[in-house]
CSV table of C-alpha atoms and ligand atoms in Angstrom, one decimal:
chain,number,residue,atom,x,y,z
A,89,MET,CA,3.6,-22.1,-22.0
A,90,ARG,CA,3.4,-22.9,-25.8
A,91,PHE,CA,6.4,-24.2,-27.3
A,92,PHE,CA,6.3,-22.3,-30.2
A,93,ALA,CA,9.9,-22.3,-30.2
A,94,SER,CA,11.3,-25.0,-32.3
A,95,LEU,CA,12.6,-28.2,-31.2
A,96,LYS,CA,15.9,-27.2,-32.6
A,97,ILE,CA,15.6,-24.1,-29.9
A,98,THR,CA,14.2,-26.2,-27.1
A,99,ALA,CA,17.1,-28.9,-27.7
A,100,GLY,CA,19.5,-26.0,-27.7
A,101,PHE,CA,18.3,-25.5,-23.9
A,102,LEU,CA,17.9,-29.3,-23.1
A,103,ASN,CA,21.2,-30.9,-24.6
A,104,ASN,CA,21.7,-32.7,-21.5
A,105,SER,CA,20.2,-36.3,-22.2
A,106,ASN,CA,18.7,-36.8,-18.5
A,107,VAL,CA,16.2,-34.1,-19.2
A,108,ALA,CA,12.7,-34.6,-20.5
A,109,ILE,CA,11.7,-32.2,-23.3
A,110,PRO,CA,8.7,-30.5,-22.2
A,111,CYS,CA,7.1,-30.4,-25.5
A,112,ILE,CA,7.0,-34.2,-25.8
A,113,LEU,CA,5.3,-34.3,-22.3
A,114,ILE,CA,2.5,-32.0,-23.7
A,115,ALA,CA,2.0,-33.8,-26.8
A,116,SER,CA,1.5,-37.3,-24.9
A,117,GLY,CA,-1.1,-35.3,-22.9
A,118,LEU,CA,0.3,-36.4,-19.6
A,119,TYR,CA,0.7,-32.5,-18.7
A,120,PHE,CA,-2.5,-30.7,-17.1
A,121,PHE,CA,-2.9,-27.2,-16.0
A,122,ARG,CA,-3.4,-26.2,-12.3
A,123,GLN,CA,-6.3,-23.8,-12.2
A,124,GLY,CA,-4.9,-20.7,-10.5
A,125,ASP,CA,-6.4,-19.3,-7.7
A,126,ILE,CA,-9.3,-17.6,-8.4
A,127,LEU,CA,-10.0,-13.6,-7.7
A,128,GLU,CA,-12.5,-13.4,-5.1
A,129,ILE,CA,-14.7,-10.4,-4.3
A,130,CYS,CA,-17.2,-9.9,-1.8
A,131,ILE,CA,-20.2,-7.6,-2.0
A,132,ILE,CA,-21.3,-5.9,1.0
A,133,GLY,CA,-23.5,-3.1,2.0
A,134,LEU,CA,-26.8,-2.1,3.9
A,135,PRO,CA,-29.9,-4.2,2.8
A,136,LYS,CA,-31.7,-2.5,0.0
A,137,SER,CA,-28.5,-0.7,-1.2
A,138,GLY,CA,-28.7,-2.8,-4.4
A,139,LYS,CA,-26.1,-5.6,-3.7
A,140,THR,CA,-28.3,-8.6,-5.5
A,141,THR,CA,-29.0,-6.2,-8.3
A,142,ILE,CA,-25.4,-5.4,-8.7
A,143,PHE,CA,-24.4,-9.2,-8.2
A,144,ASN,CA,-26.9,-9.9,-11.1
A,145,ALA,CA,-25.2,-7.1,-13.5
A,146,LEU,CA,-21.9,-8.4,-12.7
A,147,THR,CA,-22.6,-12.5,-13.2
A,148,ARG,CA,-25.2,-12.1,-15.9
A,149,GLY,CA,-27.1,-13.5,-13.0
A,150,LYS,CA,-31.0,-13.9,-12.1
A,151,ALA,CA,-30.9,-13.8,-8.3
A,152,GLU,CA,-33.8,-12.4,-6.8
A,153,THR,CA,-33.8,-8.7,-5.9
A,154,LYS,CA,-36.3,-7.6,-2.9
A,155,ALA,CA,-37.8,-4.2,-1.8
A,156,PHE,CA,-37.6,-5.5,1.5
A,157,ALA,CA,-34.5,-6.5,4.1
A,158,SER,CA,-33.4,-10.0,2.9
A,159,THR,CA,-33.0,-12.5,5.4
A,160,ALA,CA,-31.6,-15.4,3.2
A,161,LEU,CA,-28.7,-17.1,4.5
A,162,THR,CA,-27.1,-18.5,1.4
A,163,PRO,CA,-24.9,-16.2,-0.1
A,164,ASN,CA,-25.3,-15.9,-4.2
A,165,VAL,CA,-22.1,-17.2,-5.6
A,166,GLY,CA,-21.3,-16.4,-9.3
A,167,VAL,CA,-18.3,-16.5,-11.4
A,168,SER,CA,-17.5,-14.1,-14.3
A,169,LYS,CA,-15.0,-14.0,-17.1
A,170,VAL,CA,-12.7,-11.1,-16.8
A,171,PRO,CA,-13.0,-8.8,-19.9
A,172,GLU,CA,-9.5,-8.5,-21.4
A,173,PRO,CA,-9.9,-6.8,-25.2
A,174,ARG,CA,-6.1,-7.8,-25.8
A,175,LEU,CA,-7.2,-11.6,-26.0
A,176,GLN,CA,-9.2,-10.7,-29.2
A,177,THR,CA,-5.9,-9.4,-30.9
A,178,LEU,CA,-4.2,-12.4,-29.7
A,179,ASP,CA,-7.0,-14.5,-31.0
A,180,LYS,CA,-6.2,-13.3,-34.6
A,181,ILE,CA,-2.7,-13.6,-34.3
A,182,PHE,CA,-2.6,-17.3,-33.1
A,183,GLN,CA,-6.1,-18.5,-34.3
A,184,PRO,CA,-6.1,-20.7,-31.3
A,185,LYS,CA,-8.9,-23.4,-30.9
A,186,LYS,CA,-9.7,-22.3,-27.5
A,187,ILE,CA,-9.6,-19.1,-25.3
A,188,THR,CA,-9.4,-19.1,-21.5
A,189,PRO,CA,-10.0,-16.0,-20.0
A,190,VAL,CA,-9.4,-15.4,-16.4
A,191,GLU,CA,-12.5,-15.7,-14.2
A,192,VAL,CA,-13.2,-13.7,-11.0
A,193,LYS,CA,-15.9,-14.8,-8.1
A,194,TYR,CA,-18.5,-12.5,-6.7
A,195,VAL,CA,-20.2,-13.4,-3.6
A,196,ASP,CA,-23.2,-11.3,-2.7
A,197,ILE,CA,-23.9,-11.8,1.2
A,198,ALA,CA,-27.4,-10.9,2.3
A,199,GLY,CA,-26.4,-10.7,5.9
A,200,THR,CA,-24.2,-7.6,6.0
A,201,ALA,CA,-26.7,-5.7,7.9
A,202,LYS,CA,-26.2,-3.2,10.6
A,203,GLY,CA,-25.0,-5.0,13.6
A,204,PHE,CA,-23.8,-8.0,11.8
A,205,SER,CA,-20.4,-8.0,13.4
A,206,LYS,CA,-21.9,-8.4,16.7
A,207,GLY,CA,-23.3,-11.4,16.0
A,208,GLU,CA,-27.0,-10.0,15.3
A,209,GLY,CA,-27.5,-10.7,11.8
A,210,ILE,CA,-24.4,-12.6,10.6
A,211,SER,CA,-23.3,-16.1,11.0
A,212,GLY,CA,-19.8,-17.5,11.0
A,213,GLN,CA,-20.3,-18.4,7.6
A,214,PHE,CA,-20.7,-14.9,6.5
A,215,LEU,CA,-17.7,-13.9,8.1
A,216,ASN,CA,-15.8,-16.5,6.5
A,217,TYR,CA,-16.8,-15.4,3.0
A,218,LEU,CA,-15.6,-11.8,4.0
A,219,SER,CA,-12.3,-12.8,5.5
A,220,ASN,CA,-11.4,-15.0,2.3
A,221,ALA,CA,-12.1,-12.1,-0.1
A,222,ASP,CA,-9.3,-10.2,-2.0
A,223,ALA,CA,-11.5,-7.1,-2.4
A,224,LEU,CA,-14.7,-5.8,-1.1
A,225,LEU,CA,-17.2,-3.9,-3.3
A,226,HIS,CA,-19.4,-2.0,-1.0
A,227,VAL,CA,-22.7,-0.8,-2.4
A,228,VAL,CA,-24.1,2.4,-1.2
A,229,ARG,CA,-27.5,3.8,-2.6
A,230,THR,CA,-28.2,7.3,-3.9
A,231,PHE,CA,-31.4,6.1,-5.9
A,232,GLU,CA,-34.6,7.0,-4.4
A,233,ASP,CA,-37.8,4.8,-4.5
A,234,GLU,CA,-40.7,5.3,-2.4
A,235,ASN,CA,-41.4,1.4,-2.6
A,236,VAL,CA,-37.7,0.8,-1.4
A,237,SER,CA,-37.4,2.6,1.6
A,238,HIS,CA,-33.8,3.2,3.1
A,239,VAL,CA,-33.0,1.1,6.4
A,240,ASP,CA,-32.0,4.4,7.9
A,241,GLY,CA,-34.8,6.5,6.5
A,242,SER,CA,-33.0,8.5,4.2
A,243,ILE,CA,-30.3,8.9,1.4
A,244,ASN,CA,-26.7,9.6,2.6
A,245,PRO,CA,-24.0,7.6,1.0
A,246,LYS,CA,-21.1,9.3,3.4
A,247,ARG,CA,-23.1,7.9,6.6
A,248,ASP,CA,-23.9,4.5,4.8
A,249,ILE,CA,-20.1,4.2,4.2
A,250,ALA,CA,-19.3,4.9,7.6
A,251,THR,CA,-22.0,2.6,9.1
A,252,MET,CA,-20.5,-0.4,7.3
A,253,ASN,CA,-17.1,0.6,7.9
A,254,LEU,CA,-17.8,0.6,11.8
A,255,GLU,CA,-19.0,-2.7,11.5
A,256,LEU,CA,-16.0,-4.0,9.6
A,257,ILE,CA,-13.9,-2.3,12.4
A,258,PHE,CA,-16.0,-4.1,15.0
A,259,SER,CA,-15.0,-7.4,13.6
A,260,ASP,CA,-11.3,-6.8,13.3
A,261,LEU,CA,-11.2,-5.6,16.8
A,262,THR,CA,-12.9,-8.8,17.9
A,263,ILE,CA,-10.3,-10.7,16.3
A,264,ILE,CA,-7.3,-8.6,17.6
A,265,GLU,CA,-8.7,-8.9,21.4
A,266,ARG,CA,-9.0,-13.0,21.1
A,267,ARG,CA,-5.3,-12.9,19.6
A,268,LEU,CA,-3.8,-10.4,22.3
A,269,LYS,CA,-5.2,-12.6,24.9
A,270,ARG,CA,-3.6,-15.6,23.6
A,271,LEU,CA,-0.4,-13.8,23.0
A,272,GLU,CA,-0.6,-12.9,26.6
A,273,ASP,CA,-0.8,-16.7,27.6
A,274,SER,CA,1.9,-17.7,25.1
A,275,LEU,CA,4.4,-15.3,26.4
A,276,LYS,CA,4.4,-16.4,30.1
A,277,GLY,CA,5.4,-19.7,29.1
A,278,ALA,CA,7.7,-18.4,25.9
A,279,LYS,CA,11.3,-19.5,25.3
A,280,PRO,CA,13.4,-16.6,24.9
A,281,SER,CA,14.0,-17.2,21.6
A,282,GLU,CA,10.3,-16.9,20.9
A,283,ARG,CA,9.7,-14.0,23.1
A,284,ASP,CA,11.0,-11.4,20.5
A,285,LEU,CA,8.7,-12.2,17.8
A,286,LEU,CA,5.5,-12.4,20.0
A,287,LEU,CA,6.4,-9.1,21.7
A,288,LYS,CA,6.8,-7.6,18.3
A,289,GLU,CA,3.4,-9.1,17.2
A,290,GLN,CA,1.7,-7.9,20.2
A,291,THR,CA,3.1,-4.2,20.1
A,292,LEU,CA,1.6,-4.2,16.5
A,293,LEU,CA,-1.5,-5.4,17.3
A,294,GLN,CA,-1.8,-2.9,20.3
A,295,LYS,CA,-1.0,-0.3,18.0
A,296,ILE,CA,-3.6,-1.1,15.3
A,297,LYS,CA,-6.3,-2.1,18.1
A,298,SER,CA,-5.9,1.8,19.5
A,299,GLU,CA,-6.2,3.1,16.0
A,300,LEU,CA,-9.4,1.1,15.2
A,301,GLU,CA,-10.8,2.0,18.5
A,302,LYS,CA,-10.7,5.6,16.9
A,303,ASP,CA,-12.6,4.2,14.0
A,304,VAL,CA,-9.7,4.3,11.7
A,305,SER,CA,-9.6,1.5,9.2
A,306,ILE,CA,-6.4,-0.6,8.9
A,307,TRP,CA,-5.7,0.7,5.4
A,308,GLN,CA,-6.1,3.9,6.6
A,309,GLN,CA,-3.3,3.6,9.6
A,310,GLY,CA,-0.2,4.1,7.3
A,311,LEU,CA,1.4,1.0,8.2
A,312,THR,CA,4.7,0.1,6.8
A,313,ALA,CA,4.9,-2.7,4.2
A,314,ASP,CA,6.8,-5.0,6.8
A,315,GLU,CA,3.8,-4.3,9.4
A,316,ILE,CA,1.2,-5.0,6.5
A,317,ARG,CA,3.2,-8.4,5.8
A,318,GLY,CA,2.7,-9.2,9.4
A,319,LEU,CA,-0.7,-9.0,9.4
A,320,VAL,CA,-1.6,-11.0,6.3
A,321,ASN,CA,-2.7,-14.2,7.9
A,322,TYR,CA,-5.4,-12.3,9.9
A,323,GLN,CA,-7.2,-11.5,6.8
A,324,PHE,CA,-8.6,-8.5,8.4
A,325,LEU,CA,-11.6,-6.9,6.9
A,326,THR,CA,-10.6,-3.2,7.2
A,327,ALA,CA,-7.1,-4.1,5.4
A,328,LYS,CA,-9.0,-5.1,2.3
A,329,PRO,CA,-8.9,-2.8,-0.7
A,330,MET,CA,-12.4,-1.6,-1.0
A,331,LEU,CA,-14.4,-0.5,-4.1
A,332,VAL,CA,-17.3,1.7,-3.3
A,333,ILE,CA,-20.4,1.5,-5.7
A,334,ILE,CA,-22.5,4.3,-5.8
A,335,ASN,CA,-26.1,2.9,-7.0
A,336,VAL,CA,-27.5,5.9,-8.7
A,337,GLY,CA,-31.3,5.9,-9.8
A,338,GLU,CA,-32.3,5.6,-13.6
A,339,ASN,CA,-32.9,9.6,-13.3
A,340,GLN,CA,-29.4,10.4,-11.6
A,341,LEU,CA,-27.1,9.3,-14.4
A,342,ALA,CA,-25.9,12.7,-15.2
A,343,GLN,CA,-25.0,13.3,-11.8
A,344,ALA,CA,-23.2,10.1,-11.6
A,345,SER,CA,-19.7,11.5,-11.9
A,346,SER,CA,-20.0,14.1,-9.6
A,347,PHE,CA,-21.2,11.7,-7.2
A,348,GLU,CA,-18.1,9.9,-7.9
A,349,ALA,CA,-15.9,12.8,-7.4
A,350,GLU,CA,-17.4,13.8,-4.1
A,351,LEU,CA,-16.7,10.3,-2.6
A,352,ARG,CA,-13.1,10.1,-4.0
A,353,SER,CA,-11.9,13.4,-2.5
A,354,ALA,CA,-13.4,12.3,0.7
A,355,TYR,CA,-11.6,9.1,1.2
A,356,SER,CA,-8.6,9.5,-1.2
A,357,HIS,CA,-6.1,6.5,-0.6
A,358,PRO,CA,-4.7,3.6,-2.8
A,359,GLN,CA,-6.8,1.3,-1.4
A,360,PHE,CA,-10.0,3.0,-2.0
A,361,GLU,CA,-11.9,3.5,-5.4
A,362,VAL,CA,-15.3,4.7,-6.5
A,363,VAL,CA,-17.5,4.2,-9.4
A,364,ALA,CA,-21.2,5.1,-9.6
A,365,LEU,CA,-23.5,3.3,-11.8
A,366,CYS,CA,-27.1,2.5,-12.1
A,367,GLY,CA,-27.7,-1.1,-10.9
A,368,LYS,CA,-31.0,-1.7,-12.1
A,369,LEU,CA,-30.2,-0.3,-15.5
A,370,GLU,CA,-26.7,-2.5,-15.6
A,371,MET,CA,-29.0,-5.3,-14.4
A,372,GLU,CA,-31.3,-5.3,-17.2
A,373,LEU,CA,-28.4,-4.5,-19.7
A,374,ALA,CA,-26.5,-7.8,-18.4
A,375,GLN,CA,-29.4,-9.8,-19.8
A,376,LEU,CA,-29.0,-8.3,-23.3
A,377,SER,CA,-26.8,-9.6,-26.2
A,378,ASP,CA,-23.4,-7.6,-26.0
A,379,ASP,CA,-24.4,-6.1,-29.4
A,380,GLU,CA,-27.7,-4.8,-28.1
A,381,ALA,CA,-26.5,-3.8,-25.0
A,382,ALA,CA,-23.7,-2.0,-26.6
A,383,GLU,CA,-26.3,-0.3,-28.8
A,384,PHE,CA,-28.4,0.8,-25.6
A,385,ARG,CA,-25.3,2.1,-24.0
A,386,ASN,CA,-24.5,4.5,-26.6
A,387,ALA,CA,-28.1,5.9,-26.7
A,388,LEU,CA,-28.1,6.3,-23.0
A,389,GLY,CA,-24.6,7.9,-23.1
A,390,LEU,CA,-23.0,5.3,-20.7
A,391,SER,CA,-19.6,4.6,-20.7
A,392,GLU,CA,-18.1,1.1,-20.6
A,393,PRO,CA,-20.2,-1.7,-19.0
A,394,ALA,CA,-20.1,-2.1,-15.1
A,395,LEU,CA,-18.5,-5.2,-15.1
A,396,GLU,CA,-15.4,-3.9,-17.3
A,397,ARG,CA,-15.2,-0.9,-15.0
A,398,ILE,CA,-15.4,-2.8,-11.8
A,399,ILE,CA,-12.7,-5.3,-12.7
A,400,ARG,CA,-10.7,-2.7,-14.1
A,401,LEU,CA,-10.5,-0.8,-11.0
A,402,SER,CA,-10.3,-3.9,-8.7
A,403,TYR,CA,-7.1,-5.1,-10.6
A,404,HIS,CA,-5.5,-1.5,-10.2
A,405,LEU,CA,-6.7,-1.6,-6.2
A,406,LEU,CA,-5.1,-5.1,-6.0
A,407,GLY,CA,-2.0,-4.2,-8.0
A,408,LEU,CA,-2.7,-7.0,-10.5
A,409,ILE,CA,-1.5,-7.5,-14.2
A,410,SER,CA,-2.3,-10.0,-16.8
A,411,PHE,CA,0.2,-12.2,-18.9
A,412,PHE,CA,-0.9,-14.5,-21.7
A,413,THR,CA,0.5,-18.0,-22.8
A,414,THR,CA,-0.6,-20.2,-26.0
A,415,VAL,CA,-0.2,-24.1,-25.5
A,416,SER,CA,-1.8,-26.8,-27.3
A,417,ALA,CA,-4.0,-24.4,-29.3
A,418,GLU,CA,-5.2,-22.7,-26.2
A,419,LEU,CA,-4.8,-19.1,-25.6
A,420,ARG,CA,-5.1,-18.2,-21.9
A,421,ALA,CA,-4.9,-15.1,-19.7
A,422,TRP,CA,-3.4,-15.2,-16.1
A,423,THR,CA,-3.5,-12.9,-13.2
A,424,ILE,CA,-0.5,-11.9,-11.2
A,425,PRO,CA,0.5,-9.2,-8.6
A,426,LYS,CA,2.5,-6.3,-10.3
A,427,GLY,CA,6.4,-7.3,-9.6
A,428,THR,CA,6.0,-11.0,-10.0
A,429,THR,CA,9.0,-12.9,-11.2
A,430,ALA,CA,8.8,-15.4,-14.4
A,431,LEU,CA,9.7,-18.1,-11.9
A,432,LYS,CA,6.5,-17.4,-9.7
A,433,ALA,CA,4.6,-16.5,-12.9
A,434,ALA,CA,5.4,-20.3,-14.3
A,435,GLY,CA,4.2,-21.6,-10.6
A,436,LYS,CA,0.8,-19.8,-11.0
A,437,ILE,CA,0.3,-22.3,-14.3
A,438,HIS,CA,1.8,-25.4,-12.4
A,439,SER,CA,4.3,-26.3,-9.7
A,440,ASP,CA,6.4,-28.5,-12.0
A,441,ILE,CA,6.9,-25.4,-14.5
A,442,GLU,CA,8.5,-23.4,-11.5
A,443,LYS,CA,10.1,-26.4,-10.1
A,444,GLY,CA,11.8,-27.4,-13.8
A,445,PHE,CA,11.8,-23.9,-14.8
A,446,ILE,CA,14.7,-22.9,-17.4
A,447,ARG,CA,13.9,-20.1,-19.2
A,448,ALA,CA,10.8,-17.9,-20.2
A,449,GLU,CA,10.5,-16.7,-24.0
A,450,VAL,CA,8.8,-13.2,-23.5
A,451,VAL,CA,7.4,-10.8,-26.1
A,452,SER,CA,5.5,-7.7,-25.0
A,453,PHE,CA,2.0,-7.3,-26.3
A,454,HIS,CA,2.9,-4.3,-28.2
A,455,ASP,CA,5.5,-5.7,-29.9
A,456,LEU,CA,3.6,-8.7,-30.9
A,457,ASP,CA,0.7,-6.6,-31.8
A,458,SER,CA,2.9,-4.3,-34.2
A,459,CYS,CA,4.8,-7.3,-35.6
A,460,GLY,CA,1.5,-9.3,-36.1
A,461,SER,CA,3.2,-12.7,-35.6
A,462,LEU,CA,5.8,-14.4,-33.5
A,463,ALA,CA,7.9,-15.3,-36.3
A,464,GLU,CA,8.0,-11.5,-37.3
A,465,ALA,CA,8.8,-10.3,-33.5
A,466,ARG,CA,11.8,-13.0,-33.5
A,467,LYS,CA,13.0,-11.6,-36.7
A,468,HIS,CA,13.3,-8.1,-35.1
A,469,GLY,CA,14.6,-9.5,-31.7
A,470,LEU,CA,11.8,-8.8,-30.0
A,471,LEU,CA,11.2,-12.3,-28.5
A,472,LYS,CA,13.5,-12.4,-25.5
A,473,LEU,CA,15.2,-14.9,-23.4
A,474,GLU,CA,14.3,-14.2,-19.6
A,475,GLY,CA,15.7,-15.9,-16.6
A,476,LYS,CA,13.8,-16.5,-13.5
A,477,ASN,CA,14.4,-13.2,-12.0
A,478,TYR,CA,12.8,-11.4,-14.9
A,479,ILE,CA,9.7,-9.2,-13.5
A,480,VAL,CA,6.7,-10.1,-16.0
A,481,GLN,CA,5.1,-7.0,-17.5
A,482,ASP,CA,1.5,-6.5,-18.0
A,483,GLY,CA,0.5,-8.0,-21.4
A,484,ASP,CA,3.8,-10.3,-21.8
A,485,ILE,CA,3.1,-13.3,-23.8
A,486,ILE,CA,5.5,-16.0,-22.4
A,487,THR,CA,6.7,-19.4,-23.4
A,488,PHE,CA,8.0,-21.2,-20.3
A,489,LEU,CA,10.6,-23.7,-21.1
A,490,PHE,CA,11.2,-26.2,-18.0
A,491,ASN,CA,12.1,-29.8,-17.5
A,492,ILE,CA,10.7,-32.0,-14.9
B,648,LIG,N1,-35.0,2.8,-8.7
B,648,LIG,C1,-34.0,1.9,-8.3
B,648,LIG,N2,-34.2,0.7,-7.8
B,648,LIG,C2,-33.3,-0.2,-7.6
B,648,LIG,C3,-31.8,0.4,-8.1
B,648,LIG,N3,-31.0,-0.7,-7.7
B,648,LIG,C4,-31.8,-1.6,-6.8
B,648,LIG,N4,-33.1,-1.3,-6.8
B,648,LIG,C5,-34.1,-1.8,-6.1
B,648,LIG,O1,-34.1,-1.8,-4.6
B,648,LIG,C6,-34.5,-3.1,-4.2
B,648,LIG,C7,-33.6,-3.7,-3.4
B,648,LIG,O2,-32.3,-4.1,-4.3
B,648,LIG,P1,-31.4,-5.5,-3.8
B,648,LIG,O3,-30.5,-5.7,-5.0
B,648,LIG,O4,-32.3,-6.7,-3.7
B,648,LIG,O5,-30.8,-4.7,-2.8
B,648,LIG,P2,-30.1,-5.7,-1.5
B,648,LIG,O6,-30.7,-6.0,-0.5
B,648,LIG,O7,-28.7,-4.8,-1.2
B,648,LIG,O8,-29.4,-7.1,-2.2
B,648,LIG,C8,-35.3,-3.9,-5.3
B,648,LIG,O9,-36.5,-3.8,-5.3
B,648,LIG,C9,-34.4,-3.3,-6.5
B,648,LIG,O10,-35.0,-3.6,-7.7
B,648,LIG,C10,-31.5,1.3,-8.8
B,648,LIG,O11,-30.5,1.5,-9.3
B,648,LIG,N5,-32.8,2.2,-8.9
B,649,LIG,MG1,-29.5,-9.0,-1.6
């Protein structure tokens, strides 16, 4: 994005007099950045599992946590900056005036109690949040606290995961049944040209339905990439990647990794990940300064902060990578799915850059870091000119050349 390429080079691309030189556009302040779509993660789990506690840990928030089941109707919504250590290295190289990390939105829904999918505890608004989520953070507790009774009377994370999964399955089944009914009506009056598509959709939905009825979530059904593409618009809840958070007690820290290993082996799947952490402790640490928190973490023998771990695993689950741009003294991180072309990455920044895409000037984070400057990277031939079909790699630093 930053036109660090000299005018000479830019003019080399833009020797056609009809074409505006983009750096002039930026300098004149006409240019604006479109805020990319924000990653949205919904926190679900039984009442009193520690959802709001973990929400506070992730967003440095102060939402009220309760020892009794919450009946709040308004979800807690918070935004966190995605931790990205490479931005610190790039800060030293570019010395920008401003650094803009990627943001992620967390939504803590109080209404995901047992029976929510049957309309007993959740309104349509909650379902909307869940449907729009890119991934689900599913909190199950292992912490024991006599003042905070478990809704099902005992601690059993596998049972709790199954309980919540049944709710998600039920919600998906309701959507499928409604759609199948409508498909039947559409098929009656369908033109021959539309029939094939409708029949294909019907067959797929029937196949998924019969598996859901056996309590198999969509992500566990082994669907083909083509079939999954056909489902995208439904926003099925059991098709979403799921990160299970085992909320351990302060006295269970030593068991955290064995809890994790046990659940990971029980649900081994690329769309499923597990993290064990102590929500209460993480929430307290999140209220401290970074330095103080790091000191406590060291003393307690805790690994990386919850937010960093959760984001890292969420990116992994969702197949996301980051690239960086520097323009007008702003260093900025962007998130895209793995396999995104330079053209589409440009569109993430602004549709005009995608439309007028000419070339991308790319250097890998590793090469830039070892060269120490763009000039040095250029000298070593590590600043590459790439076309629109170039597949952006994690950590790329990109300058887009475009005309509009
Ligand atoms: N001892 C202990 N208590 C916790 C932990 N996490 C949450 N709690 C307590 O459990 C209760 C319910 O937590 P909350 O976050 O409100 O649960 P939610 O209903 O799932 O949102 C609160 O009293 C919390 O202080 C934990 O890791 N250890
Ligand atoms: Mg809560």
